[in-house]
PDB file of C-alpha atoms in Angstrom:
ATOM      1  CA  UNK H   1       0.000   0.000   0.000  1.00 57.00           C
ATOM      2  CA  UNK H   2       1.337   3.429  -0.984  1.00 69.00           C
ATOM      3  CA  UNK H   3       1.406   5.943   1.867  1.00 72.00           C
ATOM      4  CA  UNK H   4       1.191   9.573   0.686  1.00 80.00           C
ATOM      5  CA  UNK H   5       1.178  11.015   4.214  1.00 90.00           C
ATOM      6  CA  UNK H   6       4.044  13.490   4.661  1.00 94.00           C
ATOM      7  CA  UNK H   7       6.395  13.212   7.610  1.00 95.00           C
ATOM      8  CA  UNK H   8       7.634  16.068   9.773  1.00 97.00           C
ATOM      9  CA  UNK H   9      10.559  18.028   8.367  1.00 98.00           C
ATOM     10  CA  UNK H  10      12.386  20.887  10.088  1.00 98.00           C
ATOM     11  CA  UNK H  11      14.074  23.766   8.297  1.00 98.00           C
ATOM     12  CA  UNK H  12      17.497  24.300   9.892  1.00 98.00           C
ATOM     13  CA  UNK H  13      18.947  27.092   7.757  1.00 97.00           C
ATOM     14  CA  UNK H  14      19.159  28.540   4.264  1.00 97.00           C
ATOM     15  CA  UNK H  15      21.339  31.002   2.384  1.00 97.00           C
ATOM     16  CA  UNK H  16      21.476  32.619  -1.056  1.00 97.00           C
ATOM     17  CA  UNK H  17      23.269  30.420  -3.571  1.00 97.00           C
ATOM     18  CA  UNK H  18      22.926  31.899  -7.040  1.00 93.00           C
ATOM     19  CA  UNK H  19      20.402  34.151  -8.739  1.00 93.00           C
ATOM     20  CA  UNK H  20      16.906  33.386  -7.380  1.00 94.00           C
ATOM     21  CA  UNK H  21      18.243  30.233  -5.705  1.00 97.00           C
ATOM     22  CA  UNK H  22      18.805  29.265  -2.090  1.00 97.00           C
ATOM     23  CA  UNK H  23      20.674  26.441  -0.389  1.00 98.00           C
ATOM     24  CA  UNK H  24      18.539  24.754   2.297  1.00 98.00           C
ATOM     25  CA  UNK H  25      19.442  22.429   5.162  1.00 98.00           C
ATOM     26  CA  UNK H  26      16.597  20.254   6.493  1.00 98.00           C
ATOM     27  CA  UNK H  27      16.208  17.559   9.115  1.00 98.00           C
ATOM     28  CA  UNK H  28      13.732  14.681   8.986  1.00 98.00           C
ATOM     29  CA  UNK H  29      12.405  14.393  12.520  1.00 95.00           C
ATOM     30  CA  UNK H  30      12.287  10.597  12.562  1.00 92.00           C
ATOM     31  CA  UNK H  31      14.376   9.268   9.658  1.00 96.00           C
ATOM     32  CA  UNK H  32      13.577   5.800   8.368  1.00 96.00           C
ATOM     33  CA  UNK H  33      15.936   3.204   6.954  1.00 96.00           C
ATOM     34  CA  UNK H  34      14.869   4.219   3.435  1.00 95.00           C
ATOM     35  CA  UNK H  35      15.913   7.812   4.121  1.00 96.00           C
ATOM     36  CA  UNK H  36      19.380   6.736   5.199  1.00 95.00           C
ATOM     37  CA  UNK H  37      19.673   4.520   2.122  1.00 95.00           C
ATOM     38  CA  UNK H  38      18.942   7.374  -0.318  1.00 96.00           C
ATOM     39  CA  UNK H  39      21.525   7.781  -3.075  1.00 93.00           C
ATOM     40  CA  UNK H  40      22.593  10.846  -5.076  1.00 95.00           C
ATOM     41  CA  UNK H  41      20.291  11.587  -7.981  1.00 94.00           C
ATOM     42  CA  UNK H  42      17.083  10.622  -6.182  1.00 94.00           C
ATOM     43  CA  UNK H  43      14.528  13.245  -5.159  1.00 94.00           C
ATOM     44  CA  UNK H  44      12.005  14.025  -2.423  1.00 95.00           C
ATOM     45  CA  UNK H  45       8.672  15.810  -2.175  1.00 93.00           C
ATOM     46  CA  UNK H  46       8.680  18.927  -0.005  1.00 96.00           C
ATOM     47  CA  UNK H  47       5.326  19.873   1.514  1.00 96.00           C
ATOM     48  CA  UNK H  48       4.629  23.489   2.466  1.00 96.00           C
ATOM     49  CA  UNK H  49       1.300  23.804   4.321  1.00 92.00           C
ATOM     50  CA  UNK H  50      -1.090  26.061   2.462  1.00 92.00           C
ATOM     51  CA  UNK H  51       0.893  25.878  -0.789  1.00 95.00           C
ATOM     52  CA  UNK H  52       1.091  22.181  -1.681  1.00 93.00           C
ATOM     53  CA  UNK H  53       4.177  20.140  -2.490  1.00 93.00           C
ATOM     54  CA  UNK H  54       6.946  20.028  -5.085  1.00 92.00           C
ATOM     55  CA  UNK H  55       9.876  17.736  -5.978  1.00 93.00           C
ATOM     56  CA  UNK H  56      13.489  18.642  -5.275  1.00 95.00           C
ATOM     57  CA  UNK H  57      16.750  16.763  -5.631  1.00 94.00           C
ATOM     58  CA  UNK H  58      19.179  16.070  -2.799  1.00 96.00           C
ATOM     59  CA  UNK H  59      22.395  18.067  -2.831  1.00 97.00           C
ATOM     60  CA  UNK H  60      23.449  15.803   0.030  1.00 97.00           C
ATOM     61  CA  UNK H  61      21.431  12.763   1.116  1.00 96.00           C
ATOM     62  CA  UNK H  62      20.134  12.304   4.707  1.00 97.00           C
ATOM     63  CA  UNK H  63      22.735  11.405   7.345  1.00 96.00           C
ATOM     64  CA  UNK H  64      22.137   9.347  10.491  1.00 96.00           C
ATOM     65  CA  UNK H  65      20.322  12.301  12.097  1.00 97.00           C
ATOM     66  CA  UNK H  66      18.134  12.835   9.033  1.00 97.00           C
ATOM     67  CA  UNK H  67      19.960  16.024   8.001  1.00 98.00           C
ATOM     68  CA  UNK H  68      20.240  16.731   4.268  1.00 98.00           C
ATOM     69  CA  UNK H  69      20.658  19.639   1.879  1.00 98.00           C
ATOM     70  CA  UNK H  70      18.807  20.814  -1.208  1.00 98.00           C
ATOM     71  CA  UNK H  71      19.017  23.629  -3.725  1.00 97.00           C
ATOM     72  CA  UNK H  72      15.746  25.446  -4.449  1.00 97.00           C
ATOM     73  CA  UNK H  73      15.186  27.907  -7.265  1.00 95.00           C
ATOM     74  CA  UNK H  74      12.395  30.494  -6.960  1.00 95.00           C
ATOM     75  CA  UNK H  75       9.784  29.461  -9.503  1.00 91.00           C
ATOM     76  CA  UNK H  76       6.326  30.230  -8.079  1.00 92.00           C
ATOM     77  CA  UNK H  77       4.176  30.689  -4.984  1.00 95.00           C
ATOM     78  CA  UNK H  78       5.490  27.648  -3.100  1.00 96.00           C
ATOM     79  CA  UNK H  79       9.173  28.455  -3.492  1.00 96.00           C
ATOM     80  CA  UNK H  80       8.594  32.166  -2.817  1.00 97.00           C
ATOM     81  CA  UNK H  81       6.883  31.255   0.460  1.00 97.00           C
ATOM     82  CA  UNK H  82       9.663  28.793   1.274  1.00 97.00           C
ATOM     83  CA  UNK H  83      12.302  31.501   0.824  1.00 97.00           C
ATOM     84  CA  UNK H  84      10.509  33.657   3.422  1.00 97.00           C
ATOM     85  CA  UNK H  85      10.564  31.020   6.170  1.00 97.00           C
ATOM     86  CA  UNK H  86      12.802  31.227   9.208  1.00 96.00           C
ATOM     87  CA  UNK H  87      14.810  28.469  10.889  1.00 95.00           C
ATOM     88  CA  UNK H  88      12.751  25.909  12.852  1.00 95.00           C
ATOM     89  CA  UNK H  89       9.804  26.173  10.459  1.00 97.00           C
ATOM     90  CA  UNK H  90       7.899  22.886  10.233  1.00 97.00           C
ATOM     91  CA  UNK H  91       7.366  21.381   6.785  1.00 98.00           C
ATOM     92  CA  UNK H  92       6.391  18.010   5.340  1.00 97.00           C
ATOM     93  CA  UNK H  93       8.546  15.412   3.609  1.00 97.00           C
ATOM     94  CA  UNK H  94       7.943  12.386   1.392  1.00 95.00           C
ATOM     95  CA  UNK H  95      10.683  10.282  -0.107  1.00 93.00           C
ATOM     96  CA  UNK H  96      13.173   9.266  -1.219  1.00 95.00           C
ATOM     97  CA  UNK H  97      11.857   8.625  -4.736  1.00 93.00           C
ATOM     98  CA  UNK H  98      13.131   7.547  -8.126  1.00 91.00           C
ATOM     99  CA  UNK H  99      16.394   6.084  -9.327  1.00 92.00           C
ATOM    100  CA  UNK H 100      19.689   7.808  -8.611  1.00 92.00           C
ATOM    101  CA  UNK H 101      23.022   7.699 -10.379  1.00 92.00           C
ATOM    102  CA  UNK H 102      24.540   4.261 -11.104  1.00 86.00           C
ATOM    103  CA  UNK H 103      27.043   2.689  -8.736  1.00 72.00           C
ATOM    104  CA  UNK H 104      29.979   3.449 -10.968  1.00 66.00           C
ATOM    105  CA  UNK H 105      32.750   3.762  -8.414  1.00 62.00           C
ATOM    106  CA  UNK H 106      34.908   1.047  -9.970  1.00 69.00           C
ATOM    107  CA  UNK H 107      35.227   3.286 -13.007  1.00 73.00           C
ATOM    108  CA  UNK H 108      38.564   5.034 -13.196  1.00 78.00           C
ATOM    109  CA  UNK H 109      37.433   8.232 -14.921  1.00 89.00           C
ATOM    110  CA  UNK H 110      34.071   9.979 -14.786  1.00 92.00           C
ATOM    111  CA  UNK H 111      33.019  13.025 -16.786  1.00 95.00           C
ATOM    112  CA  UNK H 112      30.285  15.097 -15.141  1.00 96.00           C
ATOM    113  CA  UNK H 113      28.568  17.741 -17.283  1.00 97.00           C
ATOM    114  CA  UNK H 114      26.058  20.182 -15.799  1.00 97.00           C
ATOM    115  CA  UNK H 115      24.103  23.166 -17.016  1.00 96.00           C
ATOM    116  CA  UNK H 116      22.590  25.782 -14.678  1.00 94.00           C
ATOM    117  CA  UNK H 117      20.767  24.273 -11.700  1.00 94.00           C
ATOM    118  CA  UNK H 118      21.510  20.844 -13.162  1.00 95.00           C
ATOM    119  CA  UNK H 119      24.614  20.890 -11.001  1.00 97.00           C
ATOM    120  CA  UNK H 120      22.499  20.114  -7.910  1.00 96.00           C
ATOM    121  CA  UNK H 121      21.662  16.455  -8.730  1.00 95.00           C
ATOM    122  CA  UNK H 122      25.364  15.837  -9.412  1.00 96.00           C
ATOM    123  CA  UNK H 123      26.671  17.320  -6.162  1.00 96.00           C
ATOM    124  CA  UNK H 124      26.096  14.252  -4.020  1.00 94.00           C
ATOM    125  CA  UNK H 125      27.677  11.830  -6.456  1.00 90.00           C
ATOM    126  CA  UNK H 126      30.725  14.075  -6.895  1.00 91.00           C
ATOM    127  CA  UNK H 127      31.253  14.157  -3.141  1.00 91.00           C
ATOM    128  CA  UNK H 128      30.607  10.418  -2.780  1.00 85.00           C
ATOM    129  CA  UNK H 129      33.170   9.558  -5.441  1.00 80.00           C
ATOM    130  CA  UNK H 130      35.807  11.699  -3.764  1.00 75.00           C
ATOM    131  CA  UNK H 131      35.255   9.955  -0.421  1.00 76.00           C
ATOM    132  CA  UNK H 132      35.937   6.427  -1.704  1.00 72.00           C
ATOM    133  CA  UNK H 133      38.953   4.522  -0.409  1.00 66.00           C
ATOM    134  CA  UNK H 134      40.319   4.772  -3.951  1.00 70.00           C
ATOM    135  CA  UNK H 135      38.779   8.055  -5.123  1.00 68.00           C
ATOM    136  CA  UNK H 136      37.226   8.026  -8.573  1.00 75.00           C
ATOM    137  CA  UNK H 137      38.758  10.567 -10.940  1.00 85.00           C
ATOM    138  CA  UNK H 138      36.047  13.080 -11.812  1.00 89.00           C
ATOM    139  CA  UNK H 139      36.260  15.932 -14.280  1.00 92.00           C
ATOM    140  CA  UNK H 140      33.442  18.488 -14.107  1.00 96.00           C
ATOM    141  CA  UNK H 141      32.347  20.818 -16.898  1.00 97.00           C
ATOM    142  CA  UNK H 142      29.766  23.324 -15.682  1.00 97.00           C
ATOM    143  CA  UNK H 143      27.953  25.771 -17.927  1.00 96.00           C
ATOM    144  CA  UNK H 144      25.886  28.746 -16.795  1.00 95.00           C
ATOM    145  CA  UNK H 145      24.325  31.783 -18.402  1.00 95.00           C
ATOM    146  CA  UNK H 146      26.575  34.150 -16.448  1.00 94.00           C
ATOM    147  CA  UNK H 147      28.514  34.148 -13.178  1.00 94.00           C
ATOM    148  CA  UNK H 148      25.569  35.413 -11.117  1.00 93.00           C
ATOM    149  CA  UNK H 149      23.456  32.426 -12.144  1.00 95.00           C
ATOM    150  CA  UNK H 150      25.954  29.811 -10.980  1.00 96.00           C
ATOM    151  CA  UNK H 151      24.870  27.668  -8.008  1.00 97.00           C
ATOM    152  CA  UNK H 152      26.590  25.663  -5.267  1.00 97.00           C
ATOM    153  CA  UNK H 153      29.351  28.209  -4.746  1.00 96.00           C
ATOM    154  CA  UNK H 154      30.724  26.591  -1.577  1.00 96.00           C
ATOM    155  CA  UNK H 155      30.779  23.154  -3.145  1.00 97.00           C
ATOM    156  CA  UNK H 156      32.543  24.402  -6.255  1.00 96.00           C
ATOM    157  CA  UNK H 157      35.206  26.087  -4.135  1.00 95.00           C
ATOM    158  CA  UNK H 158      35.861  22.755  -2.435  1.00 94.00           C
ATOM    159  CA  UNK H 159      35.851  20.760  -5.682  1.00 94.00           C
ATOM    160  CA  UNK H 160      38.430  23.021  -7.309  1.00 92.00           C
ATOM    161  CA  UNK H 161      40.961  21.717  -4.800  1.00 90.00           C
ATOM    162  CA  UNK H 162      40.514  18.076  -5.788  1.00 86.00           C
ATOM    163  CA  UNK H 163      39.405  17.781  -9.431  1.00 89.00           C
ATOM    164  CA  UNK H 164      39.565  19.425 -12.850  1.00 92.00           C
ATOM    165  CA  UNK H 165      36.704  21.938 -12.987  1.00 95.00           C
ATOM    166  CA  UNK H 166      35.885  23.850 -16.157  1.00 96.00           C
ATOM    167  CA  UNK H 167      33.355  26.670 -15.794  1.00 97.00           C
ATOM    168  CA  UNK H 168      31.968  28.271 -18.934  1.00 96.00           C
ATOM    169  CA  UNK H 169      29.422  31.028 -19.570  1.00 95.00           C
ATOM    170  CA  UNK H 170      27.015  32.142 -22.267  1.00 92.00           C
ATOM    171  CA  UNK H 171      27.728  35.729 -21.193  1.00 92.00           C
ATOM    172  CA  UNK H 172      31.402  35.555 -20.271  1.00 88.00           C
ATOM    173  CA  UNK H 173      33.256  38.421 -18.621  1.00 89.00           C
ATOM    174  CA  UNK H 174      36.901  39.189 -19.311  1.00 90.00           C
ATOM    175  CA  UNK H 175      39.055  36.233 -18.316  1.00 88.00           C
ATOM    176  CA  UNK H 176      36.168  33.747 -18.230  1.00 92.00           C
ATOM    177  CA  UNK H 177      35.609  30.822 -20.573  1.00 93.00           C
ATOM    178  CA  UNK H 178      32.744  31.251 -23.006  1.00 93.00           C
ATOM    179  CA  UNK H 179      30.422  28.989 -24.918  1.00 92.00           C
ATOM    180  CA  UNK H 180      28.799  25.613 -24.425  1.00 93.00           C
ATOM    181  CA  UNK H 181      30.380  22.962 -22.175  1.00 94.00           C
ATOM    182  CA  UNK H 182      30.782  20.852 -25.329  1.00 94.00           C
ATOM    183  CA  UNK H 183      33.230  23.381 -26.733  1.00 94.00           C
ATOM    184  CA  UNK H 184      35.678  22.354 -23.996  1.00 94.00           C
ATOM    185  CA  UNK H 185      35.499  18.587 -24.482  1.00 95.00           C
ATOM    186  CA  UNK H 186      38.839  18.518 -26.337  1.00 94.00           C
ATOM    187  CA  UNK H 187      40.540  19.574 -23.119  1.00 94.00           C
ATOM    188  CA  UNK H 188      38.712  16.963 -21.039  1.00 92.00           C
ATOM    189  CA  UNK H 189      39.232  14.090 -23.477  1.00 95.00           C
ATOM    190  CA  UNK H 190      42.909  14.914 -23.959  1.00 93.00           C
ATOM    191  CA  UNK H 191      43.541  13.244 -20.581  1.00 88.00           C
ATOM    192  CA  UNK H 192      41.991   9.981 -21.820  1.00 91.00           C
ATOM    193  CA  UNK H 193      38.603   8.512 -22.648  1.00 94.00           C
ATOM    194  CA  UNK H 194      36.186   8.753 -19.679  1.00 94.00           C
ATOM    195  CA  UNK H 195      34.591   5.527 -18.485  1.00 92.00           C
ATOM    196  CA  UNK H 196      31.267   7.156 -17.578  1.00 93.00           C
ATOM    197  CA  UNK H 197      29.313  10.309 -18.421  1.00 96.00           C
ATOM    198  CA  UNK H 198      26.915  11.772 -15.850  1.00 96.00           C
ATOM    199  CA  UNK H 199      24.936  14.694 -17.244  1.00 96.00           C
ATOM    200  CA  UNK H 200      22.179  16.986 -15.963  1.00 95.00           C
ATOM    201  CA  UNK H 201      20.892  20.237 -17.389  1.00 93.00           C
ATOM    202  CA  UNK H 202      18.698  21.487 -20.237  1.00 92.00           C
ATOM    203  CA  UNK H 203      17.640  18.512 -22.344  1.00 90.00           C
ATOM    204  CA  UNK H 204      19.221  19.740 -25.621  1.00 93.00           C
ATOM    205  CA  UNK H 205      22.548  20.081 -23.787  1.00 94.00           C
ATOM    206  CA  UNK H 206      22.312  16.568 -22.349  1.00 94.00           C
ATOM    207  CA  UNK H 207      21.443  14.943 -25.669  1.00 94.00           C
ATOM    208  CA  UNK H 208      24.207  16.846 -27.453  1.00 96.00           C
ATOM    209  CA  UNK H 209      26.743  15.897 -24.757  1.00 96.00           C
ATOM    210  CA  UNK H 210      25.794  12.227 -25.032  1.00 97.00           C
ATOM    211  CA  UNK H 211      26.079  12.269 -28.820  1.00 96.00           C
ATOM    212  CA  UNK H 212      29.479  13.951 -28.615  1.00 97.00           C
ATOM    213  CA  UNK H 213      30.701  11.315 -26.145  1.00 97.00           C
ATOM    214  CA  UNK H 214      29.495   8.583 -28.511  1.00 97.00           C
ATOM    215  CA  UNK H 215      31.318  10.230 -31.386  1.00 96.00           C
ATOM    216  CA  UNK H 216      34.516  10.261 -29.345  1.00 97.00           C
ATOM    217  CA  UNK H 217      34.321   6.541 -28.605  1.00 96.00           C
ATOM    218  CA  UNK H 218      32.357   6.135 -25.384  1.00 96.00           C
ATOM    219  CA  UNK H 219      29.771   3.337 -25.191  1.00 94.00           C
ATOM    220  CA  UNK H 220      26.060   4.184 -25.030  1.00 94.00           C
ATOM    221  CA  UNK H 221      25.770   2.004 -21.911  1.00 93.00           C
ATOM    222  CA  UNK H 222      28.163   4.316 -20.069  1.00 94.00           C
ATOM    223  CA  UNK H 223      26.148   7.526 -20.620  1.00 96.00           C
ATOM    224  CA  UNK H 224      23.622   8.629 -17.971  1.00 96.00           C
ATOM    225  CA  UNK H 225      21.202  11.571 -17.980  1.00 95.00           C
ATOM    226  CA  UNK H 226      19.036  13.065 -15.237  1.00 92.00           C
ATOM    227  CA  UNK H 227      15.834  14.361 -16.847  1.00 85.00           C
ATOM    228  CA  UNK H 228      13.309  16.876 -15.544  1.00 77.00           C
ATOM    229  CA  UNK H 229       9.586  16.224 -15.731  1.00 69.00           C
ATOM    230  CA  UNK H 230       6.447  17.371 -13.861  1.00 67.00           C
ATOM    231  CA  UNK H 231       6.599  14.903 -10.977  1.00 63.00           C
ATOM    232  CA  UNK H 232       3.473  15.628  -8.944  1.00 66.00           C
ATOM    233  CA  UNK H 233       3.062  12.468  -6.847  1.00 64.00           C
ATOM    234  CA  UNK H 234       6.450  10.739  -6.801  1.00 63.00           C
ATOM    235  CA  UNK H 235       4.989   7.233  -6.955  1.00 59.00           C
ATOM    236  CA  UNK H 236       3.670   6.774 -10.505  1.00 52.00           C
ATOM    237  CA  UNK H 237      -0.003   7.514  -9.845  1.00 62.00           C
ATOM    238  CA  UNK H 238      -0.785  10.896 -11.362  1.00 64.00           C
ATOM    239  CA  UNK H 239       0.647  10.328 -14.863  1.00 63.00           C
ATOM    240  CA  UNK H 240       2.195  13.797 -15.234  1.00 68.00           C
ATOM    241  CA  UNK H 241       5.757  12.605 -15.788  1.00 60.00           C
ATOM    242  CA  UNK H 242       5.534  10.109 -18.641  1.00 62.00           C
ATOM    243  CA  UNK H 243       8.655   9.532 -20.710  1.00 69.00           C
ATOM    244  CA  UNK H 244       7.310   7.213 -23.388  1.00 61.00           C
ATOM    245  CA  UNK H 245       5.899   4.286 -21.405  1.00 67.00           C
ATOM    246  CA  UNK H 246       8.003   5.173 -18.363  1.00 69.00           C
ATOM    247  CA  UNK H 247       7.272   7.263 -15.283  1.00 65.00           C
ATOM    248  CA  UNK H 248      10.187   9.614 -14.579  1.00 66.00           C
ATOM    249  CA  UNK H 249       9.319   9.639 -10.862  1.00 63.00           C
ATOM    250  CA  UNK H 250       9.660   5.842 -10.625  1.00 67.00           C
ATOM    251  CA  UNK H 251      11.983   4.726 -13.432  1.00 68.00           C
ATOM    252  CA  UNK H 252      13.967   7.989 -13.538  1.00 63.00           C
ATOM    253  CA  UNK H 253      14.872  10.727 -13.159  1.00 89.00           C
ATOM    254  CA  UNK H 254      18.196   9.051 -14.019  1.00 90.00           C
ATOM    255  CA  UNK H 255      18.150   7.152 -17.314  1.00 91.00           C
ATOM    256  CA  UNK H 256      20.813   5.366 -19.291  1.00 93.00           C
ATOM    257  CA  UNK H 257      21.097   7.211 -22.581  1.00 94.00           C
ATOM    258  CA  UNK H 258      20.339   4.324 -24.951  1.00 92.00           C
ATOM    259  CA  UNK H 259      17.308   3.273 -22.898  1.00 89.00           C
ATOM    260  CA  UNK H 260      16.079   6.862 -22.790  1.00 88.00           C
ATOM    261  CA  UNK H 261      16.236   7.134 -26.582  1.00 88.00           C
ATOM    262  CA  UNK H 262      14.162   3.965 -26.925  1.00 86.00           C
ATOM    263  CA  UNK H 263      11.501   5.462 -24.662  1.00 80.00           C
ATOM    264  CA  UNK H 264      11.369   8.619 -26.771  1.00 78.00           C
ATOM    265  CA  UNK H 265      11.217   6.616 -29.985  1.00 78.00           C
ATOM    266  CA  UNK H 266       8.192   4.670 -28.748  1.00 64.00           C
ATOM    267  CA  UNK H 267       6.342   7.839 -27.781  1.00 60.00           C
ATOM    268  CA  UNK H 268       3.559   8.083 -30.410  1.00 50.00           C
ATOM    269  CA  UNK H 269       3.415  11.880 -30.385  1.00 47.00           C
ATOM    270  CA  UNK H 270       7.140  12.300 -30.904  1.00 43.00           C
ATOM    271  CA  UNK H 271       8.582   9.788 -33.386  1.00 39.00           C
ATOM    272  CA  UNK H 272      12.251  10.378 -32.661  1.00 40.00           C
ATOM    273  CA  UNK H 273      14.794  11.770 -30.200  1.00 39.00           C
ATOM    274  CA  UNK H 274      15.022  15.103 -32.001  1.00 37.00           C
ATOM    275  CA  UNK H 275      12.038  16.468 -30.070  1.00 35.00           C
ATOM    276  CA  UNK H 276      12.198  15.097 -26.494  1.00 33.00           C
ATOM    277  CA  UNK H 277       9.007  16.011 -24.670  1.00 32.00           C
ATOM    278  CA  UNK H 278       6.585  14.667 -22.119  1.00 30.00           C
ATOM    279  CA  UNK H 279       4.278  12.178 -23.859  1.00 29.00           C
TER     280      UNK H 279
END
C-alpha cells in the first residue's frame, strides 16, 4: 500500500546560492531506513502547508540524524513562500523517490557535465566519489548563463581543490571561458577517454553531450542523464511525468542514454529523439 502522508521536516537554515536560488538544510524528525539509504540523484517531495508540495533533488542525502541539503530555485508561490521562512519552520517530507546515479565507483574516470541548476543532482555523487577509499577521478564541466546564475558556490570552491573543474558562460566576462560545455570537451578528453558520463541540465545540452561522447568513442551504456519532468506524486499515480511508457518519478529521473532514446522513440506523439518532450 502506498502511503502519501508526509512526515515532519524541520528547516534548519538557508542562504542565497545563485540568482533566485537558495541552499537549504533540512532535518527529517524521525528518519527511516529508506531515508538513510537514499543515493545521489534521487529526489524528495517537499510539503509546504497552504501551498502544496513540489519535488526537489538532494544536494546531500540524509545522514544518520536525518539532516540533508537541497538547492531550491524560486519558480512560483510555493518556493517564494519557502524563501521567506525562518529556521525551525515545520514542513512536510515524502521520499526518497526515483532512481539515482549508477554505482559506478569502480570506473577510473568519470566526466560530469552540468548546465545551470543541473549541477544540484550531481553534487552528491561528486562528493561520494571523492570519499571512496580509492577516489574516482572526476572531471566536471559546468555551464551557466553568467557568473551570477551559478549555483553551489561553496561546493565548487571545495571541488576546485581536488578535481579538474571547467566553468563556462554564455555571457562571459573578461578572463572567463565562453560557450557551451561541449566546446571544452577537447581539453577533457585529452587526458583519456572517460569511463562514464553523468549529465544533468537542459535537455538539448544533455542529448548533445551524449552524442558527442558517442562520437569520441564512449559506449552508449556508459552515458547517464538526469531528466526533468512534472513529478506531482512521486509514486507513478498521477501520470504527469511520462517519458514514453516510463514514469520519470519511478523509473527515472536518471536514465541510461540508450534506454532513454528507446523510450522517446516509442512515444507516439514524438517519433524520434530530435524532439524530447513529455508524452
